[in-house]
mmCIF file of C-alpha atoms in Angstrom:
data_model
loop_
_atom_site.group_PDB
_atom_site.id
_atom_site.type_symbol
_atom_site.label_atom_id
_atom_site.label_comp_id
_atom_site.label_asym_id
_atom_site.label_seq_id
_atom_site.Cartn_x
_atom_site.Cartn_y
_atom_site.Cartn_z
ATOM 1 C CA MET A 449 42.342 54.044 66.128
ATOM 2 C CA ALA A 450 44.538 55.849 63.752
ATOM 3 C CA ILE A 451 48.387 56.414 63.968
ATOM 4 C CA VAL A 452 48.861 60.107 63.472
ATOM 5 C CA SER A 453 52.011 62.298 62.752
ATOM 6 C CA VAL A 454 53.206 64.418 65.592
ATOM 7 C CA PRO A 455 55.117 67.507 64.499
ATOM 8 C CA VAL A 456 58.681 67.063 65.377
ATOM 9 C CA GLU A 457 58.834 70.483 67.191
ATOM 10 C CA LYS A 458 56.260 68.817 69.885
ATOM 11 C CA SER A 459 57.535 65.340 69.938
ATOM 12 C CA TYR A 460 59.079 66.086 73.350
ATOM 13 C CA ARG A 461 55.683 65.903 74.663
ATOM 14 C CA LEU A 462 55.564 62.173 74.249
ATOM 15 C CA LEU A 463 58.603 61.744 76.390
ATOM 16 C CA ASN A 464 57.715 64.351 78.851
ATOM 17 C CA ILE A 465 55.982 62.021 81.205
ATOM 18 C CA GLY A 466 59.072 59.713 81.722
ATOM 19 C CA ALA A 467 57.278 56.406 80.497
ATOM 20 C CA THR A 468 59.375 53.367 79.929
ATOM 21 C CA THR A 469 60.520 53.137 76.417
ATOM 22 C CA LEU A 470 61.498 50.552 73.586
ATOM 23 C CA VAL A 471 64.384 51.414 71.416
ATOM 24 C CA SER A 472 64.497 49.650 67.963
ATOM 25 C CA ALA A 473 66.936 49.796 65.239
ATOM 26 C CA LYS A 474 68.062 47.873 62.020
ATOM 27 C CA ALA A 475 71.224 47.554 59.998
ATOM 28 C CA GLU A 476 72.147 45.293 57.252
ATOM 29 C CA GLY A 477 68.763 43.894 57.290
ATOM 30 C CA ILE A 478 68.783 42.694 61.007
ATOM 31 C CA GLU A 479 66.139 44.312 63.165
ATOM 32 C CA ASN A 480 66.269 44.419 67.190
ATOM 33 C CA VAL A 481 64.208 45.950 69.892
ATOM 34 C CA MET A 482 65.203 46.469 73.516
ATOM 35 C CA ALA A 483 63.488 47.892 76.543
ATOM 36 C CA VAL A 484 65.135 51.093 77.807
ATOM 37 C CA ALA A 485 63.905 52.947 81.048
ATOM 38 C CA TRP A 486 66.365 55.846 80.500
ATOM 39 C CA SER A 487 65.268 57.715 77.513
ATOM 40 C CA CYS A 488 64.587 61.431 77.768
ATOM 41 C CA ALA A 489 63.889 64.634 75.784
ATOM 42 C CA LEU A 490 66.965 66.780 75.111
ATOM 43 C CA ASP A 491 65.400 69.623 73.238
ATOM 44 C CA TYR A 492 61.965 70.906 71.277
ATOM 45 C CA GLY A 493 61.369 72.968 68.364
ATOM 46 C CA ALA A 494 62.973 72.540 64.942
ATOM 47 C CA LEU A 495 66.087 70.891 66.791
ATOM 48 C CA SER A 496 64.180 68.478 68.795
ATOM 49 C CA LYS A 497 66.622 65.936 70.470
ATOM 50 C CA VAL A 498 66.465 63.055 72.653
ATOM 51 C CA THR A 499 68.820 60.912 74.642
ATOM 52 C CA THR A 500 68.640 57.450 75.376
ATOM 53 C CA VAL A 501 71.242 54.971 77.301
ATOM 54 C CA LEU A 502 72.451 51.676 75.432
ATOM 55 C CA ASP A 503 74.555 49.430 77.139
ATOM 56 C CA LYS A 504 77.730 47.910 75.577
ATOM 57 C CA GLN A 505 76.255 44.652 75.790
ATOM 58 C CA ALA A 506 73.112 45.478 73.863
ATOM 59 C CA PHE A 507 72.651 44.162 70.660
ATOM 60 C CA THR A 508 70.428 46.956 69.608
ATOM 61 C CA ARG A 509 73.486 49.414 70.294
ATOM 62 C CA GLY A 510 75.539 47.993 67.331
ATOM 63 C CA LEU A 511 72.657 48.316 64.829
ATOM 64 C CA VAL A 512 72.369 52.066 66.197
ATOM 65 C CA GLU A 513 76.122 52.538 65.753
ATOM 66 C CA LYS A 514 76.107 50.817 62.189
ATOM 67 C CA SER A 515 72.888 52.544 60.782
ATOM 68 C CA GLY A 516 73.032 55.903 62.581
ATOM 69 C CA LEU A 517 69.218 55.543 62.892
ATOM 70 C CA PHE A 518 66.953 54.504 65.748
ATOM 71 C CA ALA A 519 63.478 54.815 67.213
ATOM 72 C CA ILE A 520 62.034 55.419 70.678
ATOM 73 C CA GLN A 521 58.521 54.116 71.141
ATOM 74 C CA ILE A 522 56.207 54.199 74.066
ATOM 75 C CA PRO A 523 54.607 50.838 74.905
ATOM 76 C CA VAL A 524 51.426 50.371 77.062
ATOM 77 C CA ALA A 525 49.972 48.275 79.921
ATOM 78 C CA ASN A 526 48.844 45.507 77.745
ATOM 79 C CA GLN A 527 52.488 45.181 76.449
ATOM 80 C CA ALA A 528 54.049 45.094 79.996
ATOM 81 C CA GLU A 529 55.116 41.350 79.407
ATOM 82 C CA LEU A 530 56.431 42.043 75.955
ATOM 83 C CA VAL A 531 58.553 45.205 77.486
ATOM 84 C CA LEU A 532 60.054 42.991 80.392
ATOM 85 C CA LYS A 533 60.830 40.155 78.031
ATOM 86 C CA LEU A 534 62.675 42.792 75.503
ATOM 87 C CA GLY A 535 64.372 43.927 78.421
ATOM 88 C CA THR A 536 65.532 40.834 79.825
ATOM 89 C CA THR A 537 66.586 38.838 76.668
ATOM 90 C CA SER A 538 69.189 39.498 74.113
ATOM 91 C CA ARG A 539 69.702 38.973 70.394
ATOM 92 C CA HIS A 540 73.228 38.092 71.084
ATOM 93 C CA THR A 541 72.028 34.794 72.759
ATOM 94 C CA ASP A 542 68.380 34.601 71.575
ATOM 95 C CA PRO A 543 68.230 35.153 67.743
ATOM 96 C CA HIS A 544 64.526 34.633 67.961
ATOM 97 C CA LYS A 545 64.223 37.200 70.415
ATOM 98 C CA LEU A 546 61.511 39.173 67.833
ATOM 99 C CA ASP A 547 59.611 36.162 67.485
ATOM 100 C CA GLY A 548 55.955 37.536 68.057
ATOM 101 C CA VAL A 549 56.831 40.960 68.218
ATOM 102 C CA GLU A 550 54.820 42.827 65.494
ATOM 103 C CA ILE A 551 57.008 45.296 63.514
ATOM 104 C CA PHE A 552 55.850 47.960 61.015
ATOM 105 C CA TYR A 553 57.566 50.653 58.969
ATOM 106 C CA GLN A 554 56.313 54.214 58.256
ATOM 107 C CA ASP A 555 56.815 55.643 54.470
ATOM 108 C CA GLY A 556 60.263 56.987 53.946
ATOM 109 C CA PHE A 557 61.930 55.744 56.921
ATOM 110 C CA ASP A 558 63.882 52.383 57.155
ATOM 111 C CA ILE A 559 63.628 52.026 61.331
ATOM 112 C CA PRO A 560 61.603 49.226 62.528
ATOM 113 C CA LEU A 561 58.612 50.137 64.671
ATOM 114 C CA VAL A 562 56.858 48.024 67.205
ATOM 115 C CA LYS A 563 53.166 47.740 66.760
ATOM 116 C CA GLY A 564 50.645 48.499 69.549
ATOM 117 C CA CYS A 565 52.672 51.338 71.238
ATOM 118 C CA ALA A 566 51.408 54.768 71.978
ATOM 119 C CA GLY A 567 54.005 56.786 70.315
ATOM 120 C CA TRP A 568 57.016 56.428 68.206
ATOM 121 C CA ILE A 569 59.886 59.036 67.797
ATOM 122 C CA LEU A 570 62.333 58.377 64.982
ATOM 123 C CA CYS A 571 65.867 59.706 65.314
ATOM 124 C CA GLU A 572 69.175 60.338 63.483
ATOM 125 C CA LEU A 573 72.118 59.568 65.551
ATOM 126 C CA ILE A 574 74.122 62.886 66.677
ATOM 127 C CA PRO A 575 77.437 60.864 66.859
ATOM 128 C CA SER A 576 79.458 61.463 70.166
ATOM 129 C CA GLU A 577 82.460 59.347 70.788
ATOM 130 C CA ASP A 578 82.889 60.460 74.394
ATOM 131 C CA ASN A 579 79.257 60.352 75.286
ATOM 132 C CA GLN A 580 78.966 56.845 73.659
ATOM 133 C CA GLN A 581 82.118 55.410 75.068
ATOM 134 C CA ASN A 582 82.221 57.040 78.426
ATOM 135 C CA HIS A 583 78.502 57.072 79.429
ATOM 136 C CA ASP A 584 76.731 54.703 77.080
ATOM 137 C CA LEU A 585 74.811 57.722 76.253
ATOM 138 C CA PHE A 586 73.172 58.195 72.807
ATOM 139 C CA ILE A 587 71.977 61.520 71.392
ATOM 140 C CA GLY A 588 69.330 61.568 68.765
ATOM 141 C CA LYS A 589 67.803 64.349 66.439
ATOM 142 C CA VAL A 590 64.212 63.806 65.973
ATOM 143 C CA ILE A 591 63.337 63.348 62.191
ATOM 144 C CA ALA A 592 59.564 62.375 62.683
ATOM 145 C CA ALA A 593 57.271 61.323 65.348
ATOM 146 C CA TYR A 594 53.822 59.433 65.466
ATOM 147 C CA ALA A 595 51.110 58.717 68.103
ATOM 148 C CA ASP A 596 48.071 56.593 68.519
ATOM 149 C CA ASP A 597 45.170 59.185 68.590
ATOM 150 C CA ARG A 598 43.338 57.369 71.260
ATOM 151 C CA VAL A 599 45.865 58.251 73.802
ATOM 152 C CA PHE A 600 47.551 61.386 72.123
ATOM 153 C CA LYS A 601 45.704 64.172 70.429
ATOM 154 C CA ASP A 602 46.581 67.774 69.481
ATOM 155 C CA ASN A 603 49.902 67.329 71.013
ATOM 156 C CA HIS A 604 48.671 66.312 74.488
ATOM 157 C CA TRP A 605 48.335 62.992 76.126
ATOM 158 C CA ILE A 606 44.572 62.195 76.800
ATOM 159 C CA PHE A 607 44.674 59.210 79.059
ATOM 160 C CA ASP A 608 41.453 60.261 81.077
ATOM 161 C CA GLN A 609 39.477 59.531 77.907
ATOM 162 C CA ALA A 610 41.346 56.331 76.839
ATOM 163 C CA PRO A 611 40.929 52.605 77.924
ATOM 164 C CA ASN A 612 43.375 51.733 80.817
ATOM 165 C CA GLU A 613 45.285 49.010 78.917
ATOM 166 C CA LEU A 614 46.437 52.000 76.606
ATOM 167 C CA ARG A 615 48.226 53.887 79.519
ATOM 168 C CA THR A 616 51.965 54.117 79.595
ATOM 169 C CA LEU A 617 54.327 51.971 81.630
ATOM 170 C CA HIS A 618 56.777 53.439 84.387
ATOM 171 C CA TYR A 619 59.387 50.830 85.452
ATOM 172 C CA VAL A 620 60.579 50.220 88.869
ATOM 173 C CA ALA A 621 62.503 46.934 89.228
ATOM 174 C CA GLY A 622 62.067 43.318 89.131
ATOM 175 C CA GLY A 623 59.016 43.241 86.708
ATOM 176 C CA GLN A 624 57.088 45.877 88.464
ATOM 177 C CA PHE A 625 55.621 48.971 86.843
ATOM 178 C CA TYR A 626 53.522 51.722 87.267
ATOM 179 C CA LEU A 627 51.014 52.884 85.070
ATOM 180 C CA ILE A 628 50.182 56.701 84.408
ATOM 181 C CA GLY A 629 47.656 57.759 86.597
ATOM 182 C CA GLU A 630 44.843 60.425 86.831
ATOM 183 C CA GLY A 631 45.286 64.046 85.574
ATOM 184 C CA VAL A 632 45.858 67.070 87.501
ATOM 185 C CA GLU A 633 45.976 70.655 86.649
ATOM 186 C CA ALA A 634 48.003 73.290 88.314
ATOM 187 C CA GLU A 635 47.367 77.193 88.229
ATOM 188 C CA MET B 542 57.365 60.039 108.072
ATOM 189 C CA ALA B 543 61.092 59.663 107.984
ATOM 190 C CA ILE B 544 63.817 60.761 105.259
ATOM 191 C CA VAL B 545 65.811 57.846 104.897
ATOM 192 C CA SER B 546 69.131 57.140 103.230
ATOM 193 C CA VAL B 547 68.828 55.412 99.777
ATOM 194 C CA PRO B 548 72.204 53.669 98.531
ATOM 195 C CA VAL B 549 73.846 55.554 95.867
ATOM 196 C CA GLU B 550 74.065 52.059 93.927
ATOM 197 C CA LYS B 551 70.106 52.045 93.946
ATOM 198 C CA SER B 552 69.543 55.834 93.342
ATOM 199 C CA TYR B 553 68.443 55.224 89.801
ATOM 200 C CA ARG B 554 65.302 53.646 91.259
ATOM 201 C CA LEU B 555 64.060 57.079 92.191
ATOM 202 C CA LEU B 556 64.351 58.377 88.626
ATOM 203 C CA ASN B 557 63.349 55.306 86.805
ATOM 204 C CA ILE B 558 59.592 56.276 86.565
ATOM 205 C CA GLY B 559 60.225 59.410 84.946
ATOM 206 C CA ALA B 560 58.870 61.809 87.360
ATOM 207 C CA THR B 561 58.934 65.354 86.796
ATOM 208 C CA THR B 562 61.907 66.827 89.047
ATOM 209 C CA LEU B 563 63.200 70.011 90.769
ATOM 210 C CA VAL B 564 66.774 70.917 90.385
ATOM 211 C CA SER B 565 68.235 72.840 93.002
ATOM 212 C CA ALA B 566 71.914 74.428 93.503
ATOM 213 C CA LYS B 567 73.842 77.086 95.630
ATOM 214 C CA ALA B 568 76.780 79.108 94.924
ATOM 215 C CA GLU B 569 78.305 82.170 96.857
ATOM 216 C CA GLY B 570 75.469 81.688 99.408
ATOM 217 C CA ILE B 571 72.697 82.292 96.776
ATOM 218 C CA GLU B 572 70.280 79.113 96.473
ATOM 219 C CA ASN B 573 67.886 78.547 93.686
ATOM 220 C CA VAL B 574 65.508 75.764 92.509
ATOM 221 C CA MET B 575 63.841 75.232 89.051
ATOM 222 C CA ALA B 576 61.586 72.631 87.500
ATOM 223 C CA VAL B 577 62.828 70.170 85.191
ATOM 224 C CA ALA B 578 60.820 67.525 83.272
ATOM 225 C CA TRP B 579 64.115 66.169 81.624
ATOM 226 C CA SER B 580 65.946 64.518 84.185
ATOM 227 C CA CYS B 581 66.967 60.850 83.790
ATOM 228 C CA ALA B 582 69.216 58.277 85.120
ATOM 229 C CA LEU B 583 72.377 57.452 83.506
ATOM 230 C CA ASP B 584 74.170 54.654 85.458
ATOM 231 C CA TYR B 585 73.585 52.626 88.393
ATOM 232 C CA GLY B 586 75.861 50.933 91.068
ATOM 233 C CA ALA B 587 78.992 52.415 92.482
ATOM 234 C CA LEU B 588 79.404 54.966 89.315
ATOM 235 C CA SER B 589 75.601 56.044 89.465
ATOM 236 C CA LYS B 590 75.076 59.088 87.376
ATOM 237 C CA VAL B 591 72.302 61.252 86.243
ATOM 238 C CA THR B 592 71.586 63.480 83.427
ATOM 239 C CA THR B 593 69.691 66.937 83.734
ATOM 240 C CA VAL B 594 68.895 69.638 80.999
ATOM 241 C CA LEU B 595 69.245 73.236 82.218
ATOM 242 C CA ASP B 596 68.614 75.963 79.806
ATOM 243 C CA LYS B 597 71.334 78.860 79.263
ATOM 244 C CA GLN B 598 68.762 81.267 80.529
ATOM 245 C CA ALA B 599 68.143 79.355 83.817
ATOM 246 C CA PHE B 600 69.733 81.160 86.997
ATOM 247 C CA THR B 601 69.975 77.584 88.580
ATOM 248 C CA ARG B 602 72.456 76.710 85.713
ATOM 249 C CA GLY B 603 74.871 79.327 86.655
ATOM 250 C CA LEU B 604 74.843 78.108 90.369
ATOM 251 C CA VAL B 605 75.612 74.503 89.012
ATOM 252 C CA GLU B 606 78.609 75.701 86.929
ATOM 253 C CA LYS B 607 79.984 77.834 89.779
ATOM 254 C CA SER B 608 79.592 75.093 92.598
ATOM 255 C CA GLY B 609 79.876 71.996 90.661
ATOM 256 C CA LEU B 610 77.068 70.573 92.750
ATOM 257 C CA PHE B 611 73.306 70.053 92.234
ATOM 258 C CA ALA B 612 70.448 68.051 93.658
ATOM 259 C CA ILE B 613 67.569 66.380 91.625
ATOM 260 C CA GLN B 614 64.422 65.965 93.712
ATOM 261 C CA ILE B 615 61.013 64.425 93.002
ATOM 262 C CA PRO B 616 58.097 66.562 93.896
ATOM 263 C CA VAL B 617 54.662 65.223 94.454
ATOM 264 C CA ALA B 618 50.827 65.763 93.882
ATOM 265 C CA ASN B 619 50.222 68.281 96.528
ATOM 266 C CA GLN B 620 53.280 70.482 95.332
ATOM 267 C CA ALA B 621 51.819 70.758 91.765
ATOM 268 C CA GLU B 622 51.427 74.437 92.027
ATOM 269 C CA LEU B 623 54.715 74.910 93.415
ATOM 270 C CA VAL B 624 56.290 73.034 90.601
ATOM 271 C CA LEU B 625 54.635 75.095 87.871
ATOM 272 C CA LYS B 626 55.641 78.198 89.837
ATOM 273 C CA LEU B 627 59.375 77.009 89.928
ATOM 274 C CA GLY B 628 59.178 76.202 86.423
ATOM 275 C CA THR B 629 57.619 79.398 85.010
ATOM 276 C CA THR B 630 59.452 82.152 87.142
ATOM 277 C CA SER B 631 63.299 83.025 87.010
ATOM 278 C CA ARG B 632 65.436 84.206 89.813
ATOM 279 C CA HIS B 633 66.945 86.524 87.152
ATOM 280 C CA THR B 634 63.699 88.744 87.195
ATOM 281 C CA ASP B 635 62.259 87.451 90.463
ATOM 282 C CA PRO B 636 64.743 87.782 93.424
ATOM 283 C CA HIS B 637 62.010 86.428 95.614
ATOM 284 C CA LYS B 638 61.295 83.068 93.734
ATOM 285 C CA LEU B 639 62.009 81.192 96.642
ATOM 286 C CA ASP B 640 59.795 83.048 99.136
ATOM 287 C CA GLY B 641 57.571 80.162 100.614
ATOM 288 C CA VAL B 642 59.795 77.231 99.360
ATOM 289 C CA GLU B 643 61.165 75.307 102.502
ATOM 290 C CA ILE B 644 64.643 74.273 102.150
ATOM 291 C CA PHE B 645 66.648 72.109 104.098
ATOM 292 C CA TYR B 646 70.073 70.648 104.172
ATOM 293 C CA GLN B 647 71.410 67.006 104.800
ATOM 294 C CA ASP B 648 74.678 66.877 107.064
ATOM 295 C CA GLY B 649 77.760 66.846 105.009
ATOM 296 C CA PHE B 650 76.139 68.356 101.889
ATOM 297 C CA ASP B 651 76.137 72.059 100.990
ATOM 298 C CA ILE B 652 73.325 71.471 98.514
ATOM 299 C CA PRO B 653 69.763 72.984 99.247
ATOM 300 C CA LEU B 654 66.869 70.617 99.343
ATOM 301 C CA VAL B 655 63.202 71.095 98.924
ATOM 302 C CA LYS B 656 61.125 70.070 101.728
ATOM 303 C CA GLY B 657 57.976 67.728 101.068
ATOM 304 C CA CYS B 658 59.377 65.830 97.980
ATOM 305 C CA ALA B 659 59.683 62.093 97.685
ATOM 306 C CA GLY B 660 63.276 61.756 96.879
ATOM 307 C CA TRP B 661 66.439 63.803 96.729
ATOM 308 C CA ILE B 662 69.461 62.983 94.627
ATOM 309 C CA LEU B 663 72.638 64.881 95.266
ATOM 310 C CA CYS B 664 75.219 64.949 92.493
ATOM 311 C CA GLU B 665 78.631 66.294 91.695
ATOM 312 C CA LEU B 666 78.693 67.790 88.221
ATOM 313 C CA ILE B 667 81.034 65.829 85.633
ATOM 314 C CA PRO B 668 81.865 68.740 83.464
ATOM 315 C CA SER B 669 81.571 68.395 79.776
ATOM 316 C CA GLU B 670 82.043 71.533 77.877
ATOM 317 C CA ASP B 671 80.426 69.952 74.624
ATOM 318 C CA ASN B 672 77.448 68.686 76.415
ATOM 319 C CA GLN B 673 76.700 71.738 78.198
ATOM 320 C CA GLN B 674 77.388 74.245 75.479
ATOM 321 C CA ASN B 675 76.020 72.409 72.723
ATOM 322 C CA HIS B 676 73.160 70.474 74.384
ATOM 323 C CA ASP B 677 72.436 72.221 77.686
ATOM 324 C CA LEU B 678 72.927 68.668 79.109
ATOM 325 C CA PHE B 679 74.694 68.266 82.423
ATOM 326 C CA ILE B 680 75.991 64.922 83.855
ATOM 327 C CA GLY B 681 76.368 64.236 87.586
ATOM 328 C CA LYS B 682 77.748 61.657 89.540
ATOM 329 C CA VAL B 683 75.388 60.522 92.404
ATOM 330 C CA ILE B 684 77.132 61.247 96.101
ATOM 331 C CA ALA B 685 74.030 60.606 98.084
ATOM 332 C CA ALA B 686 70.565 59.920 97.850
ATOM 333 C CA TYR B 687 67.286 60.230 100.271
ATOM 334 C CA ALA B 688 63.735 59.279 100.211
ATOM 335 C CA ASP B 689 60.426 59.794 102.217
ATOM 336 C CA ASP B 690 59.846 56.310 103.595
ATOM 337 C CA ARG B 691 56.216 56.493 103.158
ATOM 338 C CA VAL B 692 56.435 56.394 99.385
ATOM 339 C CA PHE B 693 60.099 54.601 98.812
ATOM 340 C CA LYS B 694 61.256 51.596 100.859
ATOM 341 C CA ASP B 695 63.571 48.880 100.594
ATOM 342 C CA ASN B 696 64.861 50.578 97.243
ATOM 343 C CA HIS B 697 61.457 50.369 95.794
ATOM 344 C CA TRP B 698 58.520 52.840 95.283
ATOM 345 C CA ILE B 699 55.472 51.792 97.325
ATOM 346 C CA PHE B 700 52.564 54.155 95.875
ATOM 347 C CA ASP B 701 50.008 51.574 96.323
ATOM 348 C CA GLN B 702 50.279 51.790 100.083
ATOM 349 C CA ALA B 703 50.751 55.658 100.161
ATOM 350 C CA PRO B 704 48.410 58.586 100.371
ATOM 351 C CA ASN B 705 47.324 60.032 96.990
ATOM 352 C CA GLU B 706 48.958 63.430 97.492
ATOM 353 C CA LEU B 707 52.427 61.643 97.945
ATOM 354 C CA ARG B 708 52.106 60.410 94.138
ATOM 355 C CA THR B 709 54.753 61.570 91.637
ATOM 356 C CA LEU B 710 53.865 64.353 88.898
ATOM 357 C CA HIS B 711 54.617 63.677 85.330
ATOM 358 C CA TYR B 712 54.409 66.974 83.231
ATOM 359 C CA VAL B 713 52.573 67.092 79.914
ATOM 360 C CA ALA B 714 52.260 70.929 79.189
ATOM 361 C CA GLY B 715 50.407 74.125 80.250
ATOM 362 C CA GLY B 716 50.170 73.201 83.996
ATOM 363 C CA GLN B 717 48.861 69.625 83.018
ATOM 364 C CA PHE B 718 50.342 66.728 84.945
ATOM 365 C CA TYR B 719 49.366 63.146 85.408
ATOM 366 C CA LEU B 720 50.119 61.459 88.623
ATOM 367 C CA ILE B 721 51.666 58.167 88.812
ATOM 368 C CA GLY B 722 49.254 55.332 88.963
ATOM 369 C CA GLU B 723 48.412 51.859 89.651
ATOM 370 C CA GLY B 724 50.919 49.099 89.944
ATOM 371 C CA VAL B 725 51.171 46.184 87.540
ATOM 372 C CA GLU B 726 53.707 43.195 87.708
ATOM 373 C CA ALA B 727 54.856 41.627 84.642
ATOM 374 C CA GLU B 728 56.190 38.028 84.704
#
């Protein structure tokens, strides 16, 4: 496998299928990652933007507010337990939350990324006091994107040709997910 | 099958899995429906909210702005061609766009709903000039929700027990969708 660059213009394709995401950030040398089911594309093209929802109690939220940077990444089936853990523990109460989580960085971007995901979208916060305070809603401008070329190629997901454990996770509740399924073409 | 009420508090569950949606609205007696891949939950509980992205060229957007009401519904596999058509034609240029689309109403709500979907979320617009003008982003307060009890029961999706043609659609690009797939439990 290789991690390949995805054009910023096409980064919305990574989010289009509505998979559950992990949101990561770093400030003052401290990294964190949380699970977020509510991340969404907001625009495509040169002005590609995303939304994500970060609760006021989330440790990661503070890191985003301080650094103005975050990443949305798309975990896969064999990370289901990791995703659940990252969504149910907080670095506020568990300083070792990230123990066992493999973090890496892409050249030129000081944003922690989680190894083993299918896609990564690196963002610069577009600050909005009203959205952040009243809705816990954070808007990001996409500055770079990457994907695992076993499941995303030529700007399209290619799950039909990929191993099952690389399918994206779609959260329901109580530890229950659905994997992305079979492809269909409409005319 | 029966269309059953979903508590507003739990309506986010319908959106959690990130399926492609249809957004519908009505103003001055004129109805419209458009396909929107970018609809997302924003809050749960008594203050359940949603986001959706409506381009300035979308006819439906004008109806939402006029009426302050809209519905987000979740179409299924056997509606894939309908979804593609509703996402690639505009009522601006095709006054007959809705020909063949079966619309129904729920008692007490003057919001057009598309028959055959798996879930429906009825919303009141929370106006935000900044979000609507600068991001095409619309926020709605959930006022009612419904689901087809063959695929959503006791506030959970139950795709494993349902026919394949009732699986949700997750849009990639160019008429290509993935259906929601198999369930997994994490601990």
